[in-house]
Amino acid sequence: MSGPIDFDPERVNLTEFQDITQQGLITCYFTEAGNQFGGSLGIRIGSIFVIGAVSTAVTFFPVVAARMPRLRIPLYVYLFARYFGSGVIIATAFVHLLDPAYSEIGPASCVGMTGNWSTYSWPPAIALSAAMLTFLLDFAAEYYVSTRYKIPHAKNEVEDVITTAGANGHGHQHLHSGEELQHLDGDTPDVEFAFKTQIAAFLILEFGVLFHSVFIGLNLGVAGPDDFDTLFPVLVFHQSFEGLGIGARLSAIPFPHRLRNMPWLLCAAYGLTTPIAIAIGLGLRTTYDNSSFTANIVNGIFDSISAGILLYTGFVEMIARDFLFNPDRSNDKGRLTFMVVCMFLGAGIMALIGKWA
């Protein structure tokens, strides 16, 4: 056992195990499974390319829809991708990050019953700290940009940049001929302001998602045959839906001309992270134990951090920005209903996937 205290399962007197540390010894013994790798190596190598191709393509879709108007992608297809992705980010935070963090370092876990880990419920505390720090970074970035460049707070937000070009033509994209999206990024002051106030929050979001993707890839690479057969198809959907959320958020950020390639690079970074992590897991397939004491600590801490980041970004940067604090939000009941339904659908399906992964 790789925990901090030796434990002999052959000599246990249950009547003497009264304190939480002693209970933790038993929990650690039963939860540490050791290296479980087995099965065909070929299909695992194939999973690298399948997950990489599918998740990358889905991540690129909202960005392509917003930035390549000649493809004539209908507005409602873009809206579906965007708000479905927003729901996915929220469900990922709660179901795929915060809940696993409890099983890794929470009060009832092996780690959570050991030493100083047993003195507090750490997953919500770490998630709260990450969310508050994300807020400070987001606020500091926006405050710096607005004071440094003496630019008034922009009024044209999500629905405006989707449906109109604005009076001065500085919008991000607008509804063209009633059915397509036309991209209007450039080097105007409005674009520069919107980019600099939004990119920091997005990079923090992607940071949280990428760490989550690394551990997912490692775990898939070293999974036992039965676990792999379940995880592989589920993670194809998981990574695709999560990528849709990343791409949807990225598609709403206007980029100055000098950084026109940045959104494509950010999409590629997400699409490649999990395949690379799977490859690393395969390289460590005979030695890595994803149920070890150390692995649980690392996974639990980063899952909690990522959960806090995604909770702040999902509720504030996506839902609140789009629906509550957008002065130019559409009053079209049909469109608003469609956007809300898509968001709840994304959250519901991603939460359901949490039953398997």
PDB file of N, CA and C in Angstrom, residues 51-67 78 81-82 85 89 202 205-206 209-210 213 236-252 262-275:
ATOM      1  N   ILE A  51     -10.541   9.647 -30.256  1.00  0.00           N
ATOM      2  CA  ILE A  51     -10.888  10.740 -29.340  1.00  0.00           C
ATOM      3  C   ILE A  51     -10.278  12.052 -29.830  1.00  0.00           C
ATOM      4  N   GLY A  52      -9.049  12.000 -30.325  1.00  0.00           N
ATOM      5  CA  GLY A  52      -8.414  13.221 -30.826  1.00  0.00           C
ATOM      6  C   GLY A  52      -9.164  13.830 -31.996  1.00  0.00           C
ATOM      7  N   ALA A  53      -9.546  12.997 -32.967  1.00  0.00           N
ATOM      8  CA  ALA A  53     -10.222  13.504 -34.161  1.00  0.00           C
ATOM      9  C   ALA A  53     -11.612  14.033 -33.844  1.00  0.00           C
ATOM     10  N   VAL A  54     -12.393  13.265 -33.086  1.00  0.00           N
ATOM     11  CA  VAL A  54     -13.779  13.655 -32.816  1.00  0.00           C
ATOM     12  C   VAL A  54     -13.839  14.901 -31.935  1.00  0.00           C
ATOM     13  N   SER A  55     -13.076  14.911 -30.833  1.00  0.00           N
ATOM     14  CA  SER A  55     -13.146  16.055 -29.921  1.00  0.00           C
ATOM     15  C   SER A  55     -12.590  17.321 -30.568  1.00  0.00           C
ATOM     16  N   THR A  56     -11.558  17.183 -31.393  1.00  0.00           N
ATOM     17  CA  THR A  56     -11.005  18.358 -32.074  1.00  0.00           C
ATOM     18  C   THR A  56     -12.005  18.931 -33.068  1.00  0.00           C
ATOM     19  N   ALA A  57     -12.643  18.065 -33.846  1.00  0.00           N
ATOM     20  CA  ALA A  57     -13.610  18.530 -34.836  1.00  0.00           C
ATOM     21  C   ALA A  57     -14.774  19.259 -34.179  1.00  0.00           C
ATOM     22  N   VAL A  58     -15.289  18.706 -33.078  1.00  0.00           N
ATOM     23  CA  VAL A  58     -16.425  19.327 -32.394  1.00  0.00           C
ATOM     24  C   VAL A  58     -16.016  20.653 -31.762  1.00  0.00           C
ATOM     25  N   THR A  59     -14.795  20.730 -31.242  1.00  0.00           N
ATOM     26  CA  THR A  59     -14.315  21.974 -30.640  1.00  0.00           C
ATOM     27  C   THR A  59     -14.188  23.077 -31.686  1.00  0.00           C
ATOM     28  N   PHE A  60     -13.761  22.715 -32.872  1.00  0.00           N
ATOM     29  CA  PHE A  60     -13.599  23.695 -33.933  1.00  0.00           C
ATOM     30  C   PHE A  60     -14.930  24.205 -34.480  1.00  0.00           C
ATOM     31  N   PHE A  61     -15.992  23.405 -34.351  1.00  0.00           N
ATOM     32  CA  PHE A  61     -17.234  23.750 -35.039  1.00  0.00           C
ATOM     33  C   PHE A  61     -17.785  25.125 -34.683  1.00  0.00           C
ATOM     34  N   PRO A  62     -17.968  25.476 -33.392  1.00  0.00           N
ATOM     35  CA  PRO A  62     -18.520  26.810 -33.109  1.00  0.00           C
ATOM     36  C   PRO A  62     -17.627  27.940 -33.608  1.00  0.00           C
ATOM     37  N   VAL A  63     -16.319  27.736 -33.571  1.00  0.00           N
ATOM     38  CA  VAL A  63     -15.391  28.768 -34.045  1.00  0.00           C
ATOM     39  C   VAL A  63     -15.504  28.915 -35.556  1.00  0.00           C
ATOM     40  N   VAL A  64     -15.592  27.782 -36.243  1.00  0.00           N
ATOM     41  CA  VAL A  64     -15.760  27.814 -37.702  1.00  0.00           C
ATOM     42  C   VAL A  64     -17.073  28.500 -38.066  1.00  0.00           C
ATOM     43  N   ALA A  65     -18.143  28.183 -37.323  1.00  0.00           N
ATOM     44  CA  ALA A  65     -19.448  28.781 -37.611  1.00  0.00           C
ATOM     45  C   ALA A  65     -19.426  30.291 -37.470  1.00  0.00           C
ATOM     46  N   ALA A  66     -18.665  30.788 -36.492  1.00  0.00           N
ATOM     47  CA  ALA A  66     -18.642  32.227 -36.239  1.00  0.00           C
ATOM     48  C   ALA A  66     -17.665  32.966 -37.147  1.00  0.00           C
ATOM     49  N   ARG A  67     -16.622  32.284 -37.620  1.00  0.00           N
ATOM     50  CA  ARG A  67     -15.536  32.990 -38.304  1.00  0.00           C
ATOM     51  C   ARG A  67     -15.428  32.675 -39.793  1.00  0.00           C
ATOM     52  N   TYR A  78     -25.614  27.372 -34.799  1.00  0.00           N
ATOM     53  CA  TYR A  78     -24.590  27.992 -33.953  1.00  0.00           C
ATOM     54  C   TYR A  78     -25.098  28.181 -32.524  1.00  0.00           C
ATOM     55  N   ALA A  81     -25.003  24.913 -30.632  1.00  0.00           N
ATOM     56  CA  ALA A  81     -23.647  24.551 -30.210  1.00  0.00           C
ATOM     57  C   ALA A  81     -23.203  25.396 -29.031  1.00  0.00           C
ATOM     58  N   ARG A  82     -23.497  26.687 -29.090  1.00  0.00           N
ATOM     59  CA  ARG A  82     -23.026  27.588 -28.048  1.00  0.00           C
ATOM     60  C   ARG A  82     -23.686  27.321 -26.699  1.00  0.00           C
ATOM     61  N   GLY A  85     -23.138  23.826 -25.233  1.00  0.00           N
ATOM     62  CA  GLY A  85     -21.811  23.798 -24.645  1.00  0.00           C
ATOM     63  C   GLY A  85     -21.744  24.478 -23.294  1.00  0.00           C
ATOM     64  N   ILE A  89     -20.461  22.699 -19.674  1.00  0.00           N
ATOM     65  CA  ILE A  89     -19.437  23.198 -18.756  1.00  0.00           C
ATOM     66  C   ILE A  89     -19.938  23.170 -17.313  1.00  0.00           C
ATOM     67  N   PHE A 202     -11.195  33.263 -20.468  1.00  0.00           N
ATOM     68  CA  PHE A 202     -11.218  32.054 -21.295  1.00  0.00           C
ATOM     69  C   PHE A 202      -9.984  31.192 -21.061  1.00  0.00           C
ATOM     70  N   LEU A 205     -10.416  29.238 -18.034  1.00  0.00           N
ATOM     71  CA  LEU A 205     -11.346  28.143 -18.296  1.00  0.00           C
ATOM     72  C   LEU A 205     -10.630  26.989 -18.998  1.00  0.00           C
ATOM     73  N   GLU A 206      -9.888  27.302 -20.034  1.00  0.00           N
ATOM     74  CA  GLU A 206      -9.204  26.235 -20.776  1.00  0.00           C
ATOM     75  C   GLU A 206      -8.159  25.549 -19.901  1.00  0.00           C
ATOM     76  N   VAL A 209     -10.003  22.968 -17.859  1.00  0.00           N
ATOM     77  CA  VAL A 209     -10.462  21.848 -18.677  1.00  0.00           C
ATOM     78  C   VAL A 209      -9.285  20.983 -19.111  1.00  0.00           C
ATOM     79  N   LEU A 210      -8.160  21.596 -19.446  1.00  0.00           N
ATOM     80  CA  LEU A 210      -6.998  20.830 -19.905  1.00  0.00           C
ATOM     81  C   LEU A 210      -6.465  19.920 -18.806  1.00  0.00           C
ATOM     82  N   SER A 213      -8.627  17.005 -18.620  1.00  0.00           N
ATOM     83  CA  SER A 213      -8.424  16.136 -19.775  1.00  0.00           C
ATOM     84  C   SER A 213      -7.165  15.295 -19.633  1.00  0.00           C
ATOM     85  N   VAL A 236     -15.529   9.428 -25.532  1.00  0.00           N
ATOM     86  CA  VAL A 236     -15.674  10.059 -26.853  1.00  0.00           C
ATOM     87  C   VAL A 236     -16.741  11.149 -26.778  1.00  0.00           C
ATOM     88  N   PHE A 237     -17.881  10.813 -26.166  1.00  0.00           N
ATOM     89  CA  PHE A 237     -18.946  11.804 -25.993  1.00  0.00           C
ATOM     90  C   PHE A 237     -18.541  12.869 -24.977  1.00  0.00           C
ATOM     91  N   HIS A 238     -17.946  12.445 -23.881  1.00  0.00           N
ATOM     92  CA  HIS A 238     -17.540  13.373 -22.826  1.00  0.00           C
ATOM     93  C   HIS A 238     -16.619  14.452 -23.371  1.00  0.00           C
ATOM     94  N   GLN A 239     -15.573  14.043 -24.058  1.00  0.00           N
ATOM     95  CA  GLN A 239     -14.599  15.012 -24.580  1.00  0.00           C
ATOM     96  C   GLN A 239     -15.182  15.856 -25.708  1.00  0.00           C
ATOM     97  N   SER A 240     -16.081  15.265 -26.468  1.00  0.00           N
ATOM     98  CA  SER A 240     -16.708  16.026 -27.548  1.00  0.00           C
ATOM     99  C   SER A 240     -17.613  17.121 -26.994  1.00  0.00           C
ATOM    100  N   PHE A 241     -18.452  16.779 -26.020  1.00  0.00           N
ATOM    101  CA  PHE A 241     -19.354  17.773 -25.441  1.00  0.00           C
ATOM    102  C   PHE A 241     -18.567  18.856 -24.700  1.00  0.00           C
ATOM    103  N   GLU A 242     -17.531  18.448 -23.991  1.00  0.00           N
ATOM    104  CA  GLU A 242     -16.711  19.427 -23.287  1.00  0.00           C
ATOM    105  C   GLU A 242     -16.012  20.350 -24.295  1.00  0.00           C
ATOM    106  N   GLY A 243     -15.544  19.763 -25.397  1.00  0.00           N
ATOM    107  CA  GLY A 243     -14.929  20.566 -26.455  1.00  0.00           C
ATOM    108  C   GLY A 243     -15.911  21.542 -27.072  1.00  0.00           C
ATOM    109  N   LEU A 244     -17.173  21.119 -27.171  1.00  0.00           N
ATOM    110  CA  LEU A 244     -18.201  22.016 -27.694  1.00  0.00           C
ATOM    111  C   LEU A 244     -18.342  23.234 -26.795  1.00  0.00           C
ATOM    112  N   GLY A 245     -18.248  23.022 -25.483  1.00  0.00           N
ATOM    113  CA  GLY A 245     -18.307  24.150 -24.549  1.00  0.00           C
ATOM    114  C   GLY A 245     -17.128  25.091 -24.717  1.00  0.00           C
ATOM    115  N   ILE A 246     -15.938  24.519 -24.883  1.00  0.00           N
ATOM    116  CA  ILE A 246     -14.739  25.341 -25.095  1.00  0.00           C
ATOM    117  C   ILE A 246     -14.870  26.141 -26.383  1.00  0.00           C
ATOM    118  N   GLY A 247     -15.246  25.460 -27.464  1.00  0.00           N
ATOM    119  CA  GLY A 247     -15.376  26.146 -28.748  1.00  0.00           C
ATOM    120  C   GLY A 247     -16.466  27.204 -28.730  1.00  0.00           C
ATOM    121  N   ALA A 248     -17.569  26.926 -28.037  1.00  0.00           N
ATOM    122  CA  ALA A 248     -18.674  27.889 -27.965  1.00  0.00           C
ATOM    123  C   ALA A 248     -18.239  29.160 -27.256  1.00  0.00           C
ATOM    124  N   ARG A 249     -17.534  29.007 -26.145  1.00  0.00           N
ATOM    125  CA  ARG A 249     -17.047  30.191 -25.418  1.00  0.00           C
ATOM    126  C   ARG A 249     -16.036  30.957 -26.251  1.00  0.00           C
ATOM    127  N   LEU A 250     -15.154  30.238 -26.920  1.00  0.00           N
ATOM    128  CA  LEU A 250     -14.119  30.879 -27.729  1.00  0.00           C
ATOM    129  C   LEU A 250     -14.714  31.612 -28.925  1.00  0.00           C
ATOM    130  N   SER A 251     -15.804  31.077 -29.466  1.00  0.00           N
ATOM    131  CA  SER A 251     -16.398  31.675 -30.664  1.00  0.00           C
ATOM    132  C   SER A 251     -16.973  33.057 -30.394  1.00  0.00           C
ATOM    133  N   ALA A 252     -17.261  33.370 -29.124  1.00  0.00           N
ATOM    134  CA  ALA A 252     -17.865  34.658 -28.779  1.00  0.00           C
ATOM    135  C   ALA A 252     -16.828  35.744 -28.525  1.00  0.00           C
ATOM    136  N   MET A 262      -4.966  32.644 -33.247  1.00  0.00           N
ATOM    137  CA  MET A 262      -5.005  32.200 -31.852  1.00  0.00           C
ATOM    138  C   MET A 262      -6.190  31.282 -31.541  1.00  0.00           C
ATOM    139  N   PRO A 263      -7.413  31.571 -32.007  1.00  0.00           N
ATOM    140  CA  PRO A 263      -8.521  30.660 -31.690  1.00  0.00           C
ATOM    141  C   PRO A 263      -8.312  29.247 -32.212  1.00  0.00           C
ATOM    142  N   TRP A 264      -7.697  29.115 -33.381  1.00  0.00           N
ATOM    143  CA  TRP A 264      -7.448  27.789 -33.945  1.00  0.00           C
ATOM    144  C   TRP A 264      -6.418  27.031 -33.102  1.00  0.00           C
ATOM    145  N   LEU A 265      -5.420  27.735 -32.614  1.00  0.00           N
ATOM    146  CA  LEU A 265      -4.403  27.100 -31.774  1.00  0.00           C
ATOM    147  C   LEU A 265      -4.993  26.663 -30.434  1.00  0.00           C
ATOM    148  N   LEU A 266      -5.878  27.489 -29.880  1.00  0.00           N
ATOM    149  CA  LEU A 266      -6.500  27.140 -28.607  1.00  0.00           C
ATOM    150  C   LEU A 266      -7.423  25.935 -28.755  1.00  0.00           C
ATOM    151  N   CYS A 267      -8.127  25.849 -29.861  1.00  0.00           N
ATOM    152  CA  CYS A 267      -8.963  24.669 -30.121  1.00  0.00           C
ATOM    153  C   CYS A 267      -8.098  23.416 -30.260  1.00  0.00           C
ATOM    154  N   ALA A 268      -7.003  23.549 -30.995  1.00  0.00           N
ATOM    155  CA  ALA A 268      -6.110  22.407 -31.194  1.00  0.00           C
ATOM    156  C   ALA A 268      -5.495  21.951 -29.880  1.00  0.00           C
ATOM    157  N   ALA A 269      -5.200  22.895 -28.988  1.00  0.00           N
ATOM    158  CA  ALA A 269      -4.614  22.532 -27.693  1.00  0.00           C
ATOM    159  C   ALA A 269      -5.546  21.621 -26.916  1.00  0.00           C
ATOM    160  N   TYR A 270      -6.839  21.932 -26.929  1.00  0.00           N
ATOM    161  CA  TYR A 270      -7.794  21.065 -26.243  1.00  0.00           C
ATOM    162  C   TYR A 270      -7.879  19.708 -26.935  1.00  0.00           C
ATOM    163  N   GLY A 271      -7.992  19.720 -28.261  1.00  0.00           N
ATOM    164  CA  GLY A 271      -8.159  18.471 -28.995  1.00  0.00           C
ATOM    165  C   GLY A 271      -6.994  17.516 -28.846  1.00  0.00           C
ATOM    166  N   LEU A 272      -5.785  18.043 -28.629  1.00  0.00           N
ATOM    167  CA  LEU A 272      -4.591  17.192 -28.557  1.00  0.00           C
ATOM    168  C   LEU A 272      -4.244  16.748 -27.145  1.00  0.00           C
ATOM    169  N   THR A 273      -4.779  17.428 -26.130  1.00  0.00           N
ATOM    170  CA  THR A 273      -4.367  17.138 -24.752  1.00  0.00           C
ATOM    171  C   THR A 273      -4.718  15.724 -24.327  1.00  0.00           C
ATOM    172  N   THR A 274      -5.953  15.306 -24.508  1.00  0.00           N
ATOM    173  CA  THR A 274      -6.353  13.974 -24.081  1.00  0.00           C
ATOM    174  C   THR A 274      -5.630  12.873 -24.860  1.00  0.00           C
ATOM    175  N   PRO A 275      -5.514  12.947 -26.197  1.00  0.00           N
ATOM    176  CA  PRO A 275      -4.742  11.915 -26.909  1.00  0.00           C
ATOM    177  C   PRO A 275      -3.292  11.810 -26.422  1.00  0.00           C
TER     178      PRO A 275
END
